[in-house]
Amino acid sequence: MKRNLKSYITISLKGLAMGAADVVPGVSGGTIAFITGIYEELVTTIANVDISLFKTWRQNGFAAMWAHLNGGFIIALLTGIFISIFTVMQLTNYLLDTYPIVVWSFFFGLVGASVWYVGKQIEKWNPKLIGVTILGFIVAFGITKLTPAQGIDHPLYFLMCGAIAVCAMILPGISGAFILVLLGGYKSISAAVSEFNIQVIGLVSLGAVIGLLSFSRILKWLFTNFKSLTLSVLTGFIAGSLNKIWPWKEVINSEIIKGKVVILKEVSILPTQFDGDPKLVYACIAAILGFLLILLLEKIAKKQPLSNAEHKDI
């Protein structure tokens, strides 16, 4: 089954949403990929990038290599992500700065609904899967409570930051931006991008490529051999990450990086404990809208069933 222009535009729109999500420290682009129905294809496509592509190109031509790469999907998705970086991302940052409680509530509803969505992909629950889900929850919740480390000015450190952060980006639950904050690399990497430090950018990018290609293969293997178990872990992982995007927070420690306040340590509190207007009504409405958006995306995804085996370019 071939994709048409409408399908590629839809994929680009999903990339747009992924890019906007990844800028939020706590919302993962991987979560968006999952709830929009492209997660497994994304993981499989990345995992298929290897040296055999060049062999296919030499033996069967560029068209065969492009089909094996699932190139149309990659281009459409990256187009959406890059457009998001220069447009939607700016809007997301503005809304987070101006209406933080309402926006976080929207994301809370969205991610909360994705817990339900991922969980329902498991056909038959059993005690083992429930236990693994709880374990995933504990791990993710624990990560959101970690205190950020101090950064290290060393090439291997920047490689590690790139590798770990990009894994978080494709793993539903925790965002790459949040992982960089935890690793203590957010400040130095942000400065490197701002100053166009080729060495640091190159090291982080190399680490990201290594991490992405390696981790995607692990995920592909897990989905192929232990799909229900993997889904249960992801369900718990996403549920545990909800602590990070709880709308009402008390900031314990923060730092100004490039003129922007970056939260280093915060704790979740009840709306009644919030110092200021908790905007409870607006928060509830936003959370409901986020939840309903997932239902809408699920409905749209059902209308476009495409198995990985059917993904071919025009």
PDB file of C-alpha atoms in Angstrom:
ATOM      1  CA  MET A   1       0.000   0.000   0.000  1.00  0.00           C
ATOM      2  CA  LYS A   2       1.527   3.285  -1.129  1.00  0.00           C
ATOM      3  CA  ARG A   3       1.334   6.546   0.737  1.00  0.00           C
ATOM      4  CA  ASN A   4      -0.131   9.596  -0.927  1.00  0.00           C
ATOM      5  CA  LEU A   5       0.567  13.287  -0.394  1.00  0.00           C
ATOM      6  CA  LYS A   6      -2.109  13.540   2.294  1.00  0.00           C
ATOM      7  CA  SER A   7      -0.405  10.775   4.290  1.00  0.00           C
ATOM      8  CA  TYR A   8       2.948  12.548   4.148  1.00  0.00           C
ATOM      9  CA  ILE A   9       1.370  15.836   5.235  1.00  0.00           C
ATOM     10  CA  THR A  10      -0.186  13.992   8.178  1.00  0.00           C
ATOM     11  CA  ILE A  11       3.225  12.587   9.131  1.00  0.00           C
ATOM     12  CA  SER A  12       4.717  16.088   8.946  1.00  0.00           C
ATOM     13  CA  LEU A  13       1.993  17.363  11.270  1.00  0.00           C
ATOM     14  CA  LYS A  14       2.877  14.588  13.705  1.00  0.00           C
ATOM     15  CA  GLY A  15       6.514  15.665  13.447  1.00  0.00           C
ATOM     16  CA  LEU A  16       5.364  19.202  14.188  1.00  0.00           C
ATOM     17  CA  ALA A  17       3.760  17.971  17.412  1.00  0.00           C
ATOM     18  CA  MET A  18       6.833  15.911  18.322  1.00  0.00           C
ATOM     19  CA  GLY A  19       9.125  18.902  17.903  1.00  0.00           C
ATOM     20  CA  ALA A  20       6.895  21.101  20.041  1.00  0.00           C
ATOM     21  CA  ALA A  21       6.722  18.432  22.761  1.00  0.00           C
ATOM     22  CA  ASP A  22      10.469  17.889  22.958  1.00  0.00           C
ATOM     23  CA  VAL A  23      11.083  21.500  23.967  1.00  0.00           C
ATOM     24  CA  VAL A  24       9.012  20.971  27.121  1.00  0.00           C
ATOM     25  CA  PRO A  25      11.178  19.510  29.927  1.00  0.00           C
ATOM     26  CA  GLY A  26       8.898  16.647  30.901  1.00  0.00           C
ATOM     27  CA  VAL A  27       7.018  15.881  27.693  1.00  0.00           C
ATOM     28  CA  SER A  28       8.687  13.450  25.307  1.00  0.00           C
ATOM     29  CA  GLY A  29       8.427  13.503  21.545  1.00  0.00           C
ATOM     30  CA  GLY A  30       8.356   9.722  21.858  1.00  0.00           C
ATOM     31  CA  THR A  31       5.060   9.993  23.717  1.00  0.00           C
ATOM     32  CA  ILE A  32       3.594  12.045  20.881  1.00  0.00           C
ATOM     33  CA  ALA A  33       4.908   9.531  18.341  1.00  0.00           C
ATOM     34  CA  PHE A  34       3.213   6.725  20.236  1.00  0.00           C
ATOM     35  CA  ILE A  35      -0.181   8.343  20.606  1.00  0.00           C
ATOM     36  CA  THR A  36      -0.196   9.436  16.967  1.00  0.00           C
ATOM     37  CA  GLY A  37       0.416   5.865  15.850  1.00  0.00           C
ATOM     38  CA  ILE A  38       3.888   6.173  14.305  1.00  0.00           C
ATOM     39  CA  TYR A  39       6.090   5.026  17.185  1.00  0.00           C
ATOM     40  CA  GLU A  40       6.863   1.490  16.061  1.00  0.00           C
ATOM     41  CA  GLU A  41       7.461   2.613  12.490  1.00  0.00           C
ATOM     42  CA  LEU A  42       9.784   5.342  13.746  1.00  0.00           C
ATOM     43  CA  VAL A  43      11.793   2.896  15.858  1.00  0.00           C
ATOM     44  CA  THR A  44      11.934   0.314  13.062  1.00  0.00           C
ATOM     45  CA  THR A  45      12.961   2.915  10.491  1.00  0.00           C
ATOM     46  CA  ILE A  46      15.810   4.201  12.650  1.00  0.00           C
ATOM     47  CA  ALA A  47      16.919   0.654  13.468  1.00  0.00           C
ATOM     48  CA  ASN A  48      17.098  -0.166   9.748  1.00  0.00           C
ATOM     49  CA  VAL A  49      19.760   2.479   9.169  1.00  0.00           C
ATOM     50  CA  ASP A  50      22.990   0.507   8.757  1.00  0.00           C
ATOM     51  CA  ILE A  51      25.797  -0.242   6.325  1.00  0.00           C
ATOM     52  CA  SER A  52      23.541  -2.537   4.289  1.00  0.00           C
ATOM     53  CA  LEU A  53      21.858   0.569   2.860  1.00  0.00           C
ATOM     54  CA  PHE A  54      24.970   1.307   0.799  1.00  0.00           C
ATOM     55  CA  LYS A  55      25.075  -2.296  -0.390  1.00  0.00           C
ATOM     56  CA  THR A  56      21.445  -2.042  -1.486  1.00  0.00           C
ATOM     57  CA  TRP A  57      22.243   1.222  -3.286  1.00  0.00           C
ATOM     58  CA  ARG A  58      25.134  -0.331  -5.206  1.00  0.00           C
ATOM     59  CA  GLN A  59      23.291  -3.504  -6.142  1.00  0.00           C
ATOM     60  CA  ASN A  60      19.722  -2.305  -6.731  1.00  0.00           C
ATOM     61  CA  GLY A  61      19.929   1.444  -7.162  1.00  0.00           C
ATOM     62  CA  PHE A  62      18.873   4.511  -5.219  1.00  0.00           C
ATOM     63  CA  ALA A  63      15.130   3.779  -5.403  1.00  0.00           C
ATOM     64  CA  ALA A  64      15.573   0.417  -3.678  1.00  0.00           C
ATOM     65  CA  MET A  65      17.780   1.969  -1.022  1.00  0.00           C
ATOM     66  CA  TRP A  66      15.257   4.769  -0.462  1.00  0.00           C
ATOM     67  CA  ALA A  67      12.429   2.265  -0.044  1.00  0.00           C
ATOM     68  CA  HIS A  68      14.497   0.187   2.388  1.00  0.00           C
ATOM     69  CA  LEU A  69      15.299   3.347   4.344  1.00  0.00           C
ATOM     70  CA  ASN A  70      11.627   4.383   4.395  1.00  0.00           C
ATOM     71  CA  GLY A  71      12.958   7.711   3.186  1.00  0.00           C
ATOM     72  CA  GLY A  72       9.635   9.387   2.514  1.00  0.00           C
ATOM     73  CA  PHE A  73       8.573   8.818   6.107  1.00  0.00           C
ATOM     74  CA  ILE A  74      11.855  10.204   7.472  1.00  0.00           C
ATOM     75  CA  ILE A  75      11.769  13.322   5.282  1.00  0.00           C
ATOM     76  CA  ALA A  76       8.128  14.045   6.098  1.00  0.00           C
ATOM     77  CA  LEU A  77       8.689  13.591   9.832  1.00  0.00           C
ATOM     78  CA  LEU A  78      11.905  15.635   9.945  1.00  0.00           C
ATOM     79  CA  THR A  79      10.236  18.390   7.930  1.00  0.00           C
ATOM     80  CA  GLY A  80       7.565  18.701  10.601  1.00  0.00           C
ATOM     81  CA  ILE A  81      10.108  18.598  13.425  1.00  0.00           C
ATOM     82  CA  PHE A  82      12.315  21.290  11.870  1.00  0.00           C
ATOM     83  CA  ILE A  83       9.334  23.523  11.096  1.00  0.00           C
ATOM     84  CA  SER A  84       8.319  23.118  14.722  1.00  0.00           C
ATOM     85  CA  ILE A  85      11.776  24.147  15.926  1.00  0.00           C
ATOM     86  CA  PHE A  86      11.487  27.493  14.157  1.00  0.00           C
ATOM     87  CA  THR A  87       7.758  28.155  14.635  1.00  0.00           C
ATOM     88  CA  VAL A  88       5.621  26.090  17.005  1.00  0.00           C
ATOM     89  CA  MET A  89       8.462  25.779  19.506  1.00  0.00           C
ATOM     90  CA  GLN A  90       8.547  29.556  19.905  1.00  0.00           C
ATOM     91  CA  LEU A  91       4.805  29.598  20.535  1.00  0.00           C
ATOM     92  CA  THR A  92       5.112  26.758  23.049  1.00  0.00           C
ATOM     93  CA  ASN A  93       7.809  28.626  24.957  1.00  0.00           C
ATOM     94  CA  TYR A  94       5.702  31.782  24.980  1.00  0.00           C
ATOM     95  CA  LEU A  95       2.625  29.963  26.274  1.00  0.00           C
ATOM     96  CA  LEU A  96       4.655  28.175  28.957  1.00  0.00           C
ATOM     97  CA  ASP A  97       6.068  31.489  30.138  1.00  0.00           C
ATOM     98  CA  THR A  98       2.730  33.325  29.996  1.00  0.00           C
ATOM     99  CA  TYR A  99       0.177  30.692  31.016  1.00  0.00           C
ATOM    100  CA  PRO A 100       2.248  27.996  32.764  1.00  0.00           C
ATOM    101  CA  ILE A 101      -0.491  26.348  34.841  1.00  0.00           C
ATOM    102  CA  VAL A 102      -2.952  26.129  31.960  1.00  0.00           C
ATOM    103  CA  VAL A 103      -0.354  24.786  29.514  1.00  0.00           C
ATOM    104  CA  TRP A 104       1.042  22.254  31.984  1.00  0.00           C
ATOM    105  CA  SER A 105      -2.528  21.150  32.718  1.00  0.00           C
ATOM    106  CA  PHE A 106      -3.110  20.581  29.014  1.00  0.00           C
ATOM    107  CA  PHE A 107       0.035  18.457  28.799  1.00  0.00           C
ATOM    108  CA  PHE A 108      -0.958  16.633  31.986  1.00  0.00           C
ATOM    109  CA  GLY A 109      -4.286  15.670  30.439  1.00  0.00           C
ATOM    110  CA  LEU A 110      -2.592  14.712  27.192  1.00  0.00           C
ATOM    111  CA  VAL A 111       0.069  12.536  28.806  1.00  0.00           C
ATOM    112  CA  GLY A 112      -2.441  11.139  31.308  1.00  0.00           C
ATOM    113  CA  ALA A 113      -4.630  10.003  28.434  1.00  0.00           C
ATOM    114  CA  SER A 114      -1.602   8.493  26.724  1.00  0.00           C
ATOM    115  CA  VAL A 115      -1.135   6.227  29.772  1.00  0.00           C
ATOM    116  CA  TRP A 116      -4.601   4.858  29.062  1.00  0.00           C
ATOM    117  CA  TYR A 117      -3.894   4.693  25.332  1.00  0.00           C
ATOM    118  CA  VAL A 118      -0.625   2.767  25.662  1.00  0.00           C
ATOM    119  CA  GLY A 119      -2.079   0.482  28.316  1.00  0.00           C
ATOM    120  CA  LYS A 120      -5.036  -0.495  26.152  1.00  0.00           C
ATOM    121  CA  GLN A 121      -2.646  -1.768  23.463  1.00  0.00           C
ATOM    122  CA  ILE A 122      -1.968  -4.734  25.742  1.00  0.00           C
ATOM    123  CA  GLU A 123      -4.510  -7.394  24.847  1.00  0.00           C
ATOM    124  CA  LYS A 124      -4.395  -9.348  28.095  1.00  0.00           C
ATOM    125  CA  TRP A 125      -3.074  -8.076  31.416  1.00  0.00           C
ATOM    126  CA  ASN A 126      -1.616 -10.432  34.011  1.00  0.00           C
ATOM    127  CA  PRO A 127       0.191 -10.062  37.369  1.00  0.00           C
ATOM    128  CA  LYS A 128       3.598 -10.079  35.663  1.00  0.00           C
ATOM    129  CA  LEU A 129       2.691  -7.192  33.367  1.00  0.00           C
ATOM    130  CA  ILE A 130       1.141  -5.253  36.239  1.00  0.00           C
ATOM    131  CA  GLY A 131       4.338  -5.718  38.243  1.00  0.00           C
ATOM    132  CA  VAL A 132       6.479  -4.498  35.353  1.00  0.00           C
ATOM    133  CA  THR A 133       4.186  -1.493  34.928  1.00  0.00           C
ATOM    134  CA  ILE A 134       4.628  -0.596  38.587  1.00  0.00           C
ATOM    135  CA  LEU A 135       8.397  -0.953  38.185  1.00  0.00           C
ATOM    136  CA  GLY A 136       8.343   1.378  35.176  1.00  0.00           C
ATOM    137  CA  PHE A 137       6.314   3.873  37.197  1.00  0.00           C
ATOM    138  CA  ILE A 138       8.782   3.787  40.096  1.00  0.00           C
ATOM    139  CA  VAL A 139      11.781   4.285  37.792  1.00  0.00           C
ATOM    140  CA  ALA A 140      10.227   7.216  35.918  1.00  0.00           C
ATOM    141  CA  PHE A 141       8.917   8.833  39.089  1.00  0.00           C
ATOM    142  CA  GLY A 142      12.352   8.461  40.647  1.00  0.00           C
ATOM    143  CA  ILE A 143      13.982  10.136  37.655  1.00  0.00           C
ATOM    144  CA  THR A 144      11.691  13.156  38.017  1.00  0.00           C
ATOM    145  CA  LYS A 145      12.855  13.513  41.637  1.00  0.00           C
ATOM    146  CA  LEU A 146      16.583  13.400  40.891  1.00  0.00           C
ATOM    147  CA  THR A 147      18.808  16.365  41.666  1.00  0.00           C
ATOM    148  CA  PRO A 148      20.708  17.681  38.615  1.00  0.00           C
ATOM    149  CA  ALA A 149      24.391  16.800  38.446  1.00  0.00           C
ATOM    150  CA  GLN A 150      27.259  19.169  37.748  1.00  0.00           C
ATOM    151  CA  GLY A 151      28.424  19.300  34.148  1.00  0.00           C
ATOM    152  CA  ILE A 152      31.908  18.197  33.072  1.00  0.00           C
ATOM    153  CA  ASP A 153      33.905  19.860  30.315  1.00  0.00           C
ATOM    154  CA  HIS A 154      35.140  16.678  28.640  1.00  0.00           C
ATOM    155  CA  PRO A 155      34.566  15.210  25.138  1.00  0.00           C
ATOM    156  CA  LEU A 156      33.300  11.871  26.490  1.00  0.00           C
ATOM    157  CA  TYR A 157      30.825  13.720  28.691  1.00  0.00           C
ATOM    158  CA  PHE A 158      29.310  15.542  25.705  1.00  0.00           C
ATOM    159  CA  LEU A 159      29.142  12.261  23.790  1.00  0.00           C
ATOM    160  CA  MET A 160      27.289  10.706  26.715  1.00  0.00           C
ATOM    161  CA  CYS A 161      24.887  13.653  26.962  1.00  0.00           C
ATOM    162  CA  GLY A 162      23.973  13.352  23.297  1.00  0.00           C
ATOM    163  CA  ALA A 163      23.498   9.588  23.491  1.00  0.00           C
ATOM    164  CA  ILE A 164      21.375   9.574  26.649  1.00  0.00           C
ATOM    165  CA  ALA A 165      19.283  12.626  25.760  1.00  0.00           C
ATOM    166  CA  VAL A 166      18.350  11.308  22.325  1.00  0.00           C
ATOM    167  CA  CYS A 167      17.329   7.972  23.867  1.00  0.00           C
ATOM    168  CA  ALA A 168      14.982   9.888  26.148  1.00  0.00           C
ATOM    169  CA  MET A 169      13.555  11.718  23.146  1.00  0.00           C
ATOM    170  CA  ILE A 170      12.371   8.500  21.500  1.00  0.00           C
ATOM    171  CA  LEU A 171      11.411   6.808  24.760  1.00  0.00           C
ATOM    172  CA  PRO A 172       7.873   7.796  25.798  1.00  0.00           C
ATOM    173  CA  GLY A 173       7.799   9.460  29.192  1.00  0.00           C
ATOM    174  CA  ILE A 174      10.819  11.689  29.821  1.00  0.00           C
ATOM    175  CA  SER A 175      12.028  14.442  27.505  1.00  0.00           C
ATOM    176  CA  GLY A 176      15.566  14.869  26.232  1.00  0.00           C
ATOM    177  CA  ALA A 177      15.629  18.450  27.529  1.00  0.00           C
ATOM    178  CA  PHE A 178      14.880  17.249  31.058  1.00  0.00           C
ATOM    179  CA  ILE A 179      17.594  14.588  30.867  1.00  0.00           C
ATOM    180  CA  LEU A 180      20.130  17.235  29.828  1.00  0.00           C
ATOM    181  CA  VAL A 181      19.146  19.273  32.885  1.00  0.00           C
ATOM    182  CA  LEU A 182      19.654  16.198  35.094  1.00  0.00           C
ATOM    183  CA  LEU A 183      23.031  15.440  33.527  1.00  0.00           C
ATOM    184  CA  GLY A 184      24.132  19.017  34.098  1.00  0.00           C
ATOM    185  CA  GLY A 185      24.753  19.525  30.407  1.00  0.00           C
ATOM    186  CA  TYR A 186      21.844  21.802  29.518  1.00  0.00           C
ATOM    187  CA  LYS A 187      23.758  25.019  30.218  1.00  0.00           C
ATOM    188  CA  SER A 188      26.976  24.125  28.403  1.00  0.00           C
ATOM    189  CA  ILE A 189      25.207  22.593  25.403  1.00  0.00           C
ATOM    190  CA  SER A 190      22.810  25.540  25.113  1.00  0.00           C
ATOM    191  CA  ALA A 191      25.796  27.885  25.222  1.00  0.00           C
ATOM    192  CA  ALA A 192      27.573  25.809  22.587  1.00  0.00           C
ATOM    193  CA  VAL A 193      24.585  26.067  20.249  1.00  0.00           C
ATOM    194  CA  SER A 194      24.316  29.808  20.874  1.00  0.00           C
ATOM    195  CA  GLU A 195      28.033  30.359  20.273  1.00  0.00           C
ATOM    196  CA  PHE A 196      28.122  27.831  17.432  1.00  0.00           C
ATOM    197  CA  ASN A 197      30.836  25.800  19.136  1.00  0.00           C
ATOM    198  CA  ILE A 198      31.488  23.219  16.426  1.00  0.00           C
ATOM    199  CA  GLN A 199      33.448  20.871  18.689  1.00  0.00           C
ATOM    200  CA  VAL A 200      30.759  20.542  21.359  1.00  0.00           C
ATOM    201  CA  ILE A 201      27.907  20.456  18.839  1.00  0.00           C
ATOM    202  CA  GLY A 202      29.753  17.785  16.870  1.00  0.00           C
ATOM    203  CA  LEU A 203      30.384  15.641  19.948  1.00  0.00           C
ATOM    204  CA  VAL A 204      26.781  15.886  21.126  1.00  0.00           C
ATOM    205  CA  SER A 205      25.522  15.127  17.614  1.00  0.00           C
ATOM    206  CA  LEU A 206      27.834  12.122  17.303  1.00  0.00           C
ATOM    207  CA  GLY A 207      26.653  10.850  20.665  1.00  0.00           C
ATOM    208  CA  ALA A 208      23.057  11.354  19.563  1.00  0.00           C
ATOM    209  CA  VAL A 209      23.605   9.332  16.382  1.00  0.00           C
ATOM    210  CA  ILE A 210      25.305   6.511  18.293  1.00  0.00           C
ATOM    211  CA  GLY A 211      22.608   6.488  20.952  1.00  0.00           C
ATOM    212  CA  LEU A 212      19.764   6.686  18.460  1.00  0.00           C
ATOM    213  CA  LEU A 213      20.992   3.848  16.244  1.00  0.00           C
ATOM    214  CA  SER A 214      21.846   1.635  19.217  1.00  0.00           C
ATOM    215  CA  PHE A 215      18.761   2.252  21.325  1.00  0.00           C
ATOM    216  CA  SER A 216      16.368   1.967  18.394  1.00  0.00           C
ATOM    217  CA  ARG A 217      17.676  -1.544  17.728  1.00  0.00           C
ATOM    218  CA  ILE A 218      17.055  -2.492  21.341  1.00  0.00           C
ATOM    219  CA  LEU A 219      13.522  -1.098  21.185  1.00  0.00           C
ATOM    220  CA  LYS A 220      12.833  -2.856  17.894  1.00  0.00           C
ATOM    221  CA  TRP A 221      14.015  -6.161  19.379  1.00  0.00           C
ATOM    222  CA  LEU A 222      11.877  -5.631  22.471  1.00  0.00           C
ATOM    223  CA  PHE A 223       8.765  -4.827  20.430  1.00  0.00           C
ATOM    224  CA  THR A 224       9.376  -7.863  18.227  1.00  0.00           C
ATOM    225  CA  ASN A 225       9.988 -10.350  21.031  1.00  0.00           C
ATOM    226  CA  PHE A 226       8.336  -8.898  24.142  1.00  0.00           C
ATOM    227  CA  LYS A 227       5.699  -6.483  22.911  1.00  0.00           C
ATOM    228  CA  SER A 228       3.261  -6.731  25.826  1.00  0.00           C
ATOM    229  CA  LEU A 229       6.085  -6.528  28.352  1.00  0.00           C
ATOM    230  CA  THR A 230       7.553  -3.495  26.585  1.00  0.00           C
ATOM    231  CA  LEU A 231       4.176  -1.778  26.412  1.00  0.00           C
ATOM    232  CA  SER A 232       3.605  -2.383  30.112  1.00  0.00           C
ATOM    233  CA  VAL A 233       6.978  -0.816  30.960  1.00  0.00           C
ATOM    234  CA  LEU A 234       6.161   2.182  28.773  1.00  0.00           C
ATOM    235  CA  THR A 235       2.739   2.504  30.402  1.00  0.00           C
ATOM    236  CA  GLY A 236       4.343   2.710  33.825  1.00  0.00           C
ATOM    237  CA  PHE A 237       7.100   4.969  32.556  1.00  0.00           C
ATOM    238  CA  ILE A 238       4.667   7.493  31.113  1.00  0.00           C
ATOM    239  CA  ALA A 239       2.528   7.362  34.269  1.00  0.00           C
ATOM    240  CA  GLY A 240       5.570   8.006  36.437  1.00  0.00           C
ATOM    241  CA  SER A 241       6.573  10.990  34.326  1.00  0.00           C
ATOM    242  CA  LEU A 242       3.291  12.740  35.186  1.00  0.00           C
ATOM    243  CA  ASN A 243       4.964  14.011  38.345  1.00  0.00           C
ATOM    244  CA  LYS A 244       7.240  16.158  36.196  1.00  0.00           C
ATOM    245  CA  ILE A 245       4.371  17.900  34.404  1.00  0.00           C
ATOM    246  CA  TRP A 246       2.039  18.332  37.396  1.00  0.00           C
ATOM    247  CA  PRO A 247       0.834  21.931  36.928  1.00  0.00           C
ATOM    248  CA  TRP A 248       1.345  23.180  40.485  1.00  0.00           C
ATOM    249  CA  LYS A 249       4.960  23.314  41.598  1.00  0.00           C
ATOM    250  CA  GLU A 250       7.119  24.915  44.231  1.00  0.00           C
ATOM    251  CA  VAL A 251      10.526  25.845  42.841  1.00  0.00           C
ATOM    252  CA  ILE A 252      13.394  24.859  45.121  1.00  0.00           C
ATOM    253  CA  ASN A 253      16.320  25.781  42.876  1.00  0.00           C
ATOM    254  CA  SER A 254      16.649  27.452  39.486  1.00  0.00           C
ATOM    255  CA  GLU A 255      19.264  29.046  37.273  1.00  0.00           C
ATOM    256  CA  ILE A 256      19.166  31.653  34.527  1.00  0.00           C
ATOM    257  CA  ILE A 257      20.621  30.272  31.302  1.00  0.00           C
ATOM    258  CA  LYS A 258      20.769  32.529  28.239  1.00  0.00           C
ATOM    259  CA  GLY A 259      18.232  34.859  29.826  1.00  0.00           C
ATOM    260  CA  LYS A 260      15.798  32.029  30.527  1.00  0.00           C
ATOM    261  CA  VAL A 261      14.978  30.552  33.925  1.00  0.00           C
ATOM    262  CA  VAL A 262      15.756  26.823  33.982  1.00  0.00           C
ATOM    263  CA  ILE A 263      14.238  24.877  36.872  1.00  0.00           C
ATOM    264  CA  LEU A 264      16.799  22.632  38.545  1.00  0.00           C
ATOM    265  CA  LYS A 265      14.736  21.406  41.489  1.00  0.00           C
ATOM    266  CA  GLU A 266      11.018  21.611  42.209  1.00  0.00           C
ATOM    267  CA  VAL A 267       8.340  19.713  44.101  1.00  0.00           C
ATOM    268  CA  SER A 268       4.711  19.017  43.245  1.00  0.00           C
ATOM    269  CA  ILE A 269       2.139  20.632  45.526  1.00  0.00           C
ATOM    270  CA  LEU A 270      -1.645  20.760  45.769  1.00  0.00           C
ATOM    271  CA  PRO A 271      -3.506  23.629  44.073  1.00  0.00           C
ATOM    272  CA  THR A 272      -4.544  24.866  47.524  1.00  0.00           C
ATOM    273  CA  GLN A 273      -0.867  25.147  48.497  1.00  0.00           C
ATOM    274  CA  PHE A 274       0.078  27.148  45.420  1.00  0.00           C
ATOM    275  CA  ASP A 275       1.401  30.640  46.085  1.00  0.00           C
ATOM    276  CA  GLY A 276      -0.879  32.627  43.793  1.00  0.00           C
ATOM    277  CA  ASP A 277      -3.958  31.998  41.684  1.00  0.00           C
ATOM    278  CA  PRO A 278      -4.086  28.228  40.975  1.00  0.00           C
ATOM    279  CA  LYS A 279      -6.435  28.835  38.015  1.00  0.00           C
ATOM    280  CA  LEU A 280      -8.163  25.578  38.892  1.00  0.00           C
ATOM    281  CA  VAL A 281     -11.121  25.958  36.529  1.00  0.00           C
ATOM    282  CA  TYR A 282      -8.945  26.806  33.532  1.00  0.00           C
ATOM    283  CA  ALA A 283      -6.535  24.030  34.487  1.00  0.00           C
ATOM    284  CA  CYS A 284      -9.335  21.453  34.568  1.00  0.00           C
ATOM    285  CA  ILE A 285     -10.651  22.607  31.196  1.00  0.00           C
ATOM    286  CA  ALA A 286      -7.158  22.446  29.684  1.00  0.00           C
ATOM    287  CA  ALA A 287      -6.559  18.957  31.095  1.00  0.00           C
ATOM    288  CA  ILE A 288      -9.871  17.738  29.677  1.00  0.00           C
ATOM    289  CA  LEU A 289      -8.982  19.209  26.278  1.00  0.00           C
ATOM    290  CA  GLY A 290      -5.620  17.436  26.393  1.00  0.00           C
ATOM    291  CA  PHE A 291      -7.349  14.157  27.204  1.00  0.00           C
ATOM    292  CA  LEU A 292      -9.904  14.633  24.424  1.00  0.00           C
ATOM    293  CA  LEU A 293      -7.123  15.391  21.957  1.00  0.00           C
ATOM    294  CA  ILE A 294      -5.736  11.898  22.523  1.00  0.00           C
ATOM    295  CA  LEU A 295      -9.152  10.406  21.823  1.00  0.00           C
ATOM    296  CA  LEU A 296      -9.296  12.413  18.606  1.00  0.00           C
ATOM    297  CA  LEU A 297      -5.799  11.340  17.559  1.00  0.00           C
ATOM    298  CA  GLU A 298      -6.692   7.719  18.262  1.00  0.00           C
ATOM    299  CA  LYS A 299      -9.780   8.028  16.092  1.00  0.00           C
ATOM    300  CA  ILE A 300      -7.742   9.548  13.265  1.00  0.00           C
ATOM    301  CA  ALA A 301      -5.074   6.855  13.595  1.00  0.00           C
ATOM    302  CA  LYS A 302      -7.706   4.121  13.281  1.00  0.00           C
ATOM    303  CA  LYS A 303      -8.772   5.558   9.941  1.00  0.00           C
ATOM    304  CA  GLN A 304      -5.231   5.205   8.595  1.00  0.00           C
ATOM    305  CA  PRO A 305      -4.132   1.646   9.408  1.00  0.00           C
ATOM    306  CA  LEU A 306      -0.728   0.920   7.917  1.00  0.00           C
ATOM    307  CA  SER A 307       1.440  -1.955   9.034  1.00  0.00           C
ATOM    308  CA  ASN A 308       5.204  -1.655   8.887  1.00  0.00           C
ATOM    309  CA  ALA A 309       5.257  -4.144   6.058  1.00  0.00           C
ATOM    310  CA  GLU A 310       2.980  -1.907   4.022  1.00  0.00           C
ATOM    311  CA  HIS A 311       5.040   1.247   4.318  1.00  0.00           C
ATOM    312  CA  LYS A 312       6.309   2.003   0.869  1.00  0.00           C
ATOM    313  CA  ASP A 313       7.118   5.288  -0.773  1.00  0.00           C
ATOM    314  CA  ILE A 314       5.526   6.704  -3.857  1.00  0.00           C
TER     315      ILE A 314
END
